[in-house]
Amino acid sequence: MKVDADAENEVRDVAAFTDAARCVVTPVLRLPEDVALAVVGAFARVVRDAKASAAATAPDGEGIVRSQTFEEGDVYMLEAPFDGFFADRYLMDFYNVRERDLCSRMHVHTGLRFVRMMTGPDTRIRVSSLSPFDVTHVEGVTPFVPHTFEDDLPDAPAGVRRTRHNLVVPPCSFVDVQIPRGVSHQFNAVGEHAVIDSVHPEESIETFRERMSGYRMMAQTVFLAEELPPAATCADLPPGRPGA
């Protein structure tokens, strides 16, 4: 998928891009505020401890740097791939887009992703894609239906219009998203308490396939815009369903 396997800012023409499939979203549960804050805060502390750790910020015996940085936030490779097990697992501590006045860009990955999004009080995550989301709903089990809406992709080139499909993860909730390889997506947290637990089930395979020189999230990413857009393009969430 990549022109330059190790490029950390490879950009494709969004006008010509077509998703290979759709993201599938599954609401998992809602939590009381104090419980959600404790859980999200505990995960965030792992990432922050790693960022301050000499061991996590330097290559280990396999050459892997576990503490990394992505557009949406700081990440920590909690579990690395090894011979016979080609998946890994990252935690991400989201930036609050309103604090830094920047949103992440729409992008695709060279391998599929499984992401569990977790929010605390007064925090929402806006998930976006160039294709509609398929939302799982099992009557009597699924705890809520997330709010969805459409707008125009804000950082498209002049004269190009692409519809952006958006889904809002409400406060104090867990929501899963299955992201097939080559499918556009964009995460932006509005609020202080948001983390994701992300499993990359083909990390070693995609690194070998793309002929990358190491495990770096930025090198496994293809962006669909040149620059990070301002917070106004992702922080303003329209009113949703009650409790959303």
mmCIF file of C-alpha atoms in Angstrom:
data_model
loop_
_atom_site.group_PDB
_atom_site.id
_atom_site.type_symbol
_atom_site.label_atom_id
_atom_site.label_comp_id
_atom_site.label_asym_id
_atom_site.label_seq_id
_atom_site.Cartn_x
_atom_site.Cartn_y
_atom_site.Cartn_z
ATOM 1 C CA MET A 1 0.000 0.000 0.000
ATOM 2 C CA LYS A 2 2.832 2.412 0.701
ATOM 3 C CA VAL A 3 5.059 4.047 -1.873
ATOM 4 C CA ASP A 4 7.834 4.520 0.700
ATOM 5 C CA ALA A 5 7.494 1.846 3.392
ATOM 6 C CA ASP A 6 9.177 3.908 6.121
ATOM 7 C CA ALA A 7 7.582 7.280 5.292
ATOM 8 C CA GLU A 8 5.883 8.774 8.355
ATOM 9 C CA ASN A 9 3.912 11.409 6.443
ATOM 10 C CA GLU A 10 2.863 9.756 3.199
ATOM 11 C CA VAL A 11 -0.201 11.497 1.719
ATOM 12 C CA ARG A 12 -2.621 10.160 -0.902
ATOM 13 C CA ASP A 13 -5.079 12.051 -3.080
ATOM 14 C CA VAL A 14 -8.349 12.011 -1.170
ATOM 15 C CA ALA A 15 -10.318 12.813 -4.337
ATOM 16 C CA ALA A 16 -9.311 9.501 -5.894
ATOM 17 C CA PHE A 17 -9.465 7.417 -2.709
ATOM 18 C CA THR A 18 -12.075 4.683 -2.249
ATOM 19 C CA ASP A 19 -12.547 2.699 0.953
ATOM 20 C CA ALA A 20 -11.919 -1.025 0.659
ATOM 21 C CA ALA A 21 -14.786 -1.789 3.063
ATOM 22 C CA ARG A 22 -16.576 -0.192 6.047
ATOM 23 C CA CYS A 23 -15.822 0.184 9.734
ATOM 24 C CA VAL A 24 -18.059 -1.831 12.053
ATOM 25 C CA VAL A 25 -18.932 -0.180 15.374
ATOM 26 C CA THR A 26 -20.211 -2.048 18.447
ATOM 27 C CA PRO A 27 -21.368 -0.205 21.583
ATOM 28 C CA VAL A 28 -20.255 -2.299 24.571
ATOM 29 C CA LEU A 29 -21.302 -0.666 27.841
ATOM 30 C CA ARG A 30 -21.963 2.488 29.855
ATOM 31 C CA LEU A 31 -20.334 3.104 33.252
ATOM 32 C CA PRO A 32 -21.019 5.328 36.248
ATOM 33 C CA GLU A 33 -18.883 8.477 36.133
ATOM 34 C CA ASP A 34 -16.586 7.516 39.014
ATOM 35 C CA VAL A 35 -15.956 4.054 37.585
ATOM 36 C CA ALA A 36 -15.315 5.373 34.074
ATOM 37 C CA LEU A 37 -12.898 7.994 35.403
ATOM 38 C CA ALA A 38 -10.967 5.372 37.374
ATOM 39 C CA VAL A 39 -10.701 2.967 34.431
ATOM 40 C CA VAL A 40 -9.777 5.545 31.798
ATOM 41 C CA GLY A 41 -7.364 7.265 34.179
ATOM 42 C CA ALA A 42 -5.595 3.986 34.967
ATOM 43 C CA PHE A 43 -5.042 3.223 31.275
ATOM 44 C CA ALA A 44 -3.861 6.784 30.617
ATOM 45 C CA ARG A 45 -1.326 6.527 33.445
ATOM 46 C CA VAL A 46 0.266 3.495 31.786
ATOM 47 C CA VAL A 47 0.863 5.541 28.631
ATOM 48 C CA ARG A 48 2.144 8.547 30.595
ATOM 49 C CA ASP A 49 4.474 6.397 32.694
ATOM 50 C CA ALA A 50 5.858 4.894 29.486
ATOM 51 C CA LYS A 51 6.462 8.327 27.990
ATOM 52 C CA ALA A 52 8.595 9.181 31.039
ATOM 53 C CA SER A 53 10.425 5.836 31.031
ATOM 54 C CA ALA A 54 13.964 5.533 29.666
ATOM 55 C CA ALA A 55 13.332 1.855 28.929
ATOM 56 C CA ALA A 56 10.088 2.448 26.988
ATOM 57 C CA THR A 57 11.469 5.337 24.910
ATOM 58 C CA ALA A 58 14.616 3.466 23.765
ATOM 59 C CA PRO A 59 14.836 0.407 21.488
ATOM 60 C CA ASP A 60 14.516 -2.895 23.342
ATOM 61 C CA GLY A 61 16.334 -6.116 22.492
ATOM 62 C CA GLU A 62 14.176 -6.548 19.391
ATOM 63 C CA GLY A 63 14.693 -2.940 18.296
ATOM 64 C CA ILE A 64 11.154 -1.924 19.277
ATOM 65 C CA VAL A 65 10.503 1.489 20.827
ATOM 66 C CA ARG A 66 7.358 0.942 22.863
ATOM 67 C CA SER A 67 6.497 4.587 23.644
ATOM 68 C CA GLN A 68 5.490 6.439 20.483
ATOM 69 C CA THR A 69 3.488 9.474 19.400
ATOM 70 C CA PHE A 70 0.644 9.673 16.908
ATOM 71 C CA GLU A 71 -1.587 12.510 15.734
ATOM 72 C CA GLU A 72 -4.409 11.635 18.122
ATOM 73 C CA GLY A 73 -2.244 11.150 21.202
ATOM 74 C CA ASP A 74 0.633 9.349 22.903
ATOM 75 C CA VAL A 75 0.812 5.577 22.436
ATOM 76 C CA TYR A 76 2.453 2.685 24.242
ATOM 77 C CA MET A 77 2.997 -0.766 22.759
ATOM 78 C CA LEU A 78 1.756 -2.796 25.689
ATOM 79 C CA GLU A 79 2.351 -6.156 24.008
ATOM 80 C CA ALA A 80 4.797 -6.672 21.139
ATOM 81 C CA PRO A 81 4.687 -9.324 18.400
ATOM 82 C CA PHE A 82 7.093 -12.245 18.548
ATOM 83 C CA ASP A 83 7.906 -15.360 16.519
ATOM 84 C CA GLY A 84 4.700 -17.318 16.118
ATOM 85 C CA PHE A 85 2.484 -14.414 17.254
ATOM 86 C CA PHE A 86 2.239 -11.610 14.724
ATOM 87 C CA ALA A 87 -0.183 -9.267 16.543
ATOM 88 C CA ASP A 88 0.523 -6.462 18.992
ATOM 89 C CA ARG A 89 -1.472 -4.189 21.290
ATOM 90 C CA TYR A 90 -1.263 -0.428 21.827
ATOM 91 C CA LEU A 91 -2.763 1.910 24.383
ATOM 92 C CA MET A 92 -3.370 5.519 23.363
ATOM 93 C CA ASP A 93 -3.902 8.493 25.661
ATOM 94 C CA PHE A 94 -5.847 10.967 23.531
ATOM 95 C CA TYR A 95 -5.075 14.635 23.192
ATOM 96 C CA ASN A 96 -7.995 16.989 23.856
ATOM 97 C CA VAL A 97 -8.451 18.696 20.485
ATOM 98 C CA ARG A 98 -9.752 21.879 22.107
ATOM 99 C CA GLU A 99 -6.563 22.279 24.144
ATOM 100 C CA ARG A 100 -4.174 22.137 21.201
ATOM 101 C CA ASP A 101 -6.622 23.537 18.576
ATOM 102 C CA LEU A 102 -5.832 20.740 16.125
ATOM 103 C CA CYS A 103 -7.692 17.713 14.814
ATOM 104 C CA SER A 104 -6.129 14.559 13.471
ATOM 105 C CA ARG A 105 -6.227 13.849 9.737
ATOM 106 C CA MET A 106 -8.281 11.225 7.943
ATOM 107 C CA HIS A 107 -6.001 8.252 7.284
ATOM 108 C CA VAL A 108 -5.803 4.544 6.492
ATOM 109 C CA HIS A 109 -3.544 1.787 7.847
ATOM 110 C CA THR A 110 -1.622 -0.905 6.018
ATOM 111 C CA GLY A 111 -3.128 -3.561 8.295
ATOM 112 C CA LEU A 112 -6.478 -4.081 9.963
ATOM 113 C CA ARG A 113 -7.168 -2.692 13.433
ATOM 114 C CA PHE A 114 -9.443 -3.588 16.325
ATOM 115 C CA VAL A 115 -9.992 -0.582 18.585
ATOM 116 C CA ARG A 116 -11.823 -0.285 21.904
ATOM 117 C CA MET A 117 -12.586 3.369 22.659
ATOM 118 C CA MET A 118 -13.123 4.350 26.296
ATOM 119 C CA THR A 119 -14.352 7.695 27.599
ATOM 120 C CA GLY A 120 -14.643 9.281 31.021
ATOM 121 C CA PRO A 121 -16.822 12.139 32.278
ATOM 122 C CA ASP A 122 -17.416 15.168 30.037
ATOM 123 C CA THR A 123 -15.523 13.540 27.172
ATOM 124 C CA ARG A 124 -16.633 12.355 23.752
ATOM 125 C CA ILE A 125 -14.745 10.787 20.865
ATOM 126 C CA ARG A 126 -15.741 11.727 17.338
ATOM 127 C CA VAL A 127 -15.022 8.867 14.940
ATOM 128 C CA SER A 128 -15.106 9.710 11.243
ATOM 129 C CA SER A 129 -14.771 7.896 7.934
ATOM 130 C CA LEU A 130 -15.381 8.512 4.253
ATOM 131 C CA SER A 131 -17.837 5.593 4.303
ATOM 132 C CA PRO A 132 -20.918 5.053 6.495
ATOM 133 C CA PHE A 133 -20.454 3.012 9.661
ATOM 134 C CA ASP A 134 -22.117 -0.343 10.162
ATOM 135 C CA VAL A 135 -23.389 -0.234 13.750
ATOM 136 C CA THR A 136 -24.013 -3.491 15.572
ATOM 137 C CA HIS A 137 -27.256 -3.687 17.524
ATOM 138 C CA VAL A 138 -28.432 -6.787 19.364
ATOM 139 C CA GLU A 139 -31.800 -6.205 21.013
ATOM 140 C CA GLY A 140 -31.623 -6.588 24.777
ATOM 141 C CA VAL A 141 -27.799 -6.562 24.819
ATOM 142 C CA THR A 142 -26.484 -3.476 23.020
ATOM 143 C CA PRO A 143 -26.635 -0.659 25.623
ATOM 144 C CA PHE A 144 -27.223 2.329 23.344
ATOM 145 C CA VAL A 145 -27.312 3.530 19.753
ATOM 146 C CA PRO A 146 -24.535 6.080 19.099
ATOM 147 C CA HIS A 147 -25.385 9.360 17.429
ATOM 148 C CA THR A 148 -24.284 9.611 13.777
ATOM 149 C CA PHE A 149 -24.259 12.528 11.356
ATOM 150 C CA GLU A 150 -22.643 13.706 8.112
ATOM 151 C CA ASP A 151 -20.662 16.778 7.117
ATOM 152 C CA ASP A 152 -18.139 17.769 4.447
ATOM 153 C CA LEU A 153 -14.542 16.645 4.853
ATOM 154 C CA PRO A 154 -12.945 19.957 5.914
ATOM 155 C CA ASP A 155 -9.428 19.493 4.555
ATOM 156 C CA ALA A 156 -10.268 18.317 1.039
ATOM 157 C CA PRO A 157 -8.426 20.079 -1.808
ATOM 158 C CA ALA A 158 -10.028 23.104 -3.431
ATOM 159 C CA GLY A 159 -12.892 22.066 -5.694
ATOM 160 C CA VAL A 160 -13.152 18.588 -4.130
ATOM 161 C CA ARG A 161 -16.127 17.633 -1.965
ATOM 162 C CA ARG A 162 -16.151 14.436 0.081
ATOM 163 C CA THR A 163 -18.832 13.475 2.570
ATOM 164 C CA ARG A 164 -17.514 12.675 6.033
ATOM 165 C CA HIS A 165 -19.504 10.190 8.108
ATOM 166 C CA ASN A 166 -19.292 10.760 11.864
ATOM 167 C CA LEU A 167 -20.173 8.759 14.968
ATOM 168 C CA VAL A 168 -20.024 10.034 18.553
ATOM 169 C CA VAL A 169 -18.798 7.911 21.455
ATOM 170 C CA PRO A 170 -20.644 9.353 24.479
ATOM 171 C CA PRO A 171 -19.123 10.009 27.915
ATOM 172 C CA CYS A 172 -18.420 7.096 30.265
ATOM 173 C CA SER A 173 -18.742 4.391 27.640
ATOM 174 C CA PHE A 174 -16.844 1.645 25.838
ATOM 175 C CA VAL A 175 -17.335 1.352 22.077
ATOM 176 C CA ASP A 176 -15.500 -1.058 19.761
ATOM 177 C CA VAL A 177 -14.653 -0.434 16.128
ATOM 178 C CA GLN A 178 -13.370 -3.004 13.633
ATOM 179 C CA ILE A 179 -11.320 -1.263 10.946
ATOM 180 C CA PRO A 180 -10.470 -3.311 7.853
ATOM 181 C CA ARG A 181 -7.189 -2.695 6.098
ATOM 182 C CA GLY A 182 -7.355 0.292 3.746
ATOM 183 C CA VAL A 183 -10.477 1.872 5.265
ATOM 184 C CA SER A 184 -10.444 5.580 6.118
ATOM 185 C CA HIS A 185 -10.868 6.654 9.714
ATOM 186 C CA GLN A 186 -10.222 9.562 12.030
ATOM 187 C CA PHE A 187 -10.433 9.799 15.829
ATOM 188 C CA ASN A 188 -10.689 13.043 17.770
ATOM 189 C CA ALA A 189 -11.322 13.343 21.504
ATOM 190 C CA VAL A 190 -13.260 16.293 22.854
ATOM 191 C CA GLY A 191 -12.504 16.328 26.581
ATOM 192 C CA GLU A 192 -9.771 15.241 28.972
ATOM 193 C CA HIS A 193 -10.548 11.573 29.551
ATOM 194 C CA ALA A 194 -10.262 9.331 26.487
ATOM 195 C CA VAL A 195 -8.140 6.281 25.737
ATOM 196 C CA ILE A 196 -8.137 3.472 23.217
ATOM 197 C CA ASP A 197 -6.980 -0.119 23.493
ATOM 198 C CA SER A 198 -5.945 -1.082 19.966
ATOM 199 C CA VAL A 199 -5.088 -4.561 18.705
ATOM 200 C CA HIS A 200 -3.176 -4.868 15.424
ATOM 201 C CA PRO A 201 -3.725 -8.493 14.371
ATOM 202 C CA GLU A 202 -1.217 -8.511 11.487
ATOM 203 C CA GLU A 203 1.581 -6.270 12.753
ATOM 204 C CA SER A 204 4.493 -8.536 11.823
ATOM 205 C CA ILE A 205 2.846 -9.598 8.559
ATOM 206 C CA GLU A 206 2.168 -6.059 7.379
ATOM 207 C CA THR A 207 5.654 -4.916 8.356
ATOM 208 C CA PHE A 208 7.142 -7.749 6.294
ATOM 209 C CA ARG A 209 4.695 -7.206 3.431
ATOM 210 C CA GLU A 210 5.361 -3.478 3.232
ATOM 211 C CA ARG A 211 9.112 -4.006 3.796
ATOM 212 C CA MET A 212 9.155 -1.558 6.699
ATOM 213 C CA SER A 213 12.247 -1.348 8.875
ATOM 214 C CA GLY A 214 10.428 -1.332 12.238
ATOM 215 C CA TYR A 215 7.202 -1.132 14.203
ATOM 216 C CA ARG A 216 6.089 2.480 14.038
ATOM 217 C CA MET A 217 2.467 3.537 13.842
ATOM 218 C CA MET A 218 3.291 6.530 11.666
ATOM 219 C CA ALA A 219 5.075 4.287 9.172
ATOM 220 C CA GLN A 220 2.022 2.053 8.972
ATOM 221 C CA THR A 221 -0.218 4.984 8.122
ATOM 222 C CA VAL A 222 -1.246 6.678 4.872
ATOM 223 C CA PHE A 223 -2.783 10.130 5.331
ATOM 224 C CA LEU A 224 -5.510 11.658 3.183
ATOM 225 C CA ALA A 225 -4.627 15.303 3.896
ATOM 226 C CA GLU A 226 -1.438 17.355 4.005
ATOM 227 C CA GLU A 227 -2.005 19.311 7.224
ATOM 228 C CA LEU A 228 -3.769 18.870 10.548
ATOM 229 C CA PRO A 229 -7.026 20.897 10.459
ATOM 230 C CA PRO A 230 -8.055 23.281 13.269
ATOM 231 C CA ALA A 231 -10.152 22.080 16.211
ATOM 232 C CA ALA A 232 -13.294 23.782 14.891
ATOM 233 C CA THR A 233 -13.515 21.062 12.218
ATOM 234 C CA CYS A 234 -13.968 18.244 14.744
ATOM 235 C CA ALA A 235 -14.696 19.667 18.216
ATOM 236 C CA ASP A 236 -18.195 20.998 17.592
ATOM 237 C CA LEU A 237 -20.570 18.074 18.006
ATOM 238 C CA PRO A 238 -24.237 18.512 17.031
ATOM 239 C CA PRO A 239 -26.879 17.548 19.587
ATOM 240 C CA GLY A 240 -27.426 13.813 19.733
ATOM 241 C CA ARG A 241 -29.827 11.407 21.346
ATOM 242 C CA PRO A 242 -30.489 11.784 25.081
ATOM 243 C CA GLY A 243 -27.430 10.668 27.021
ATOM 244 C CA ALA A 244 -25.225 10.618 23.938
#
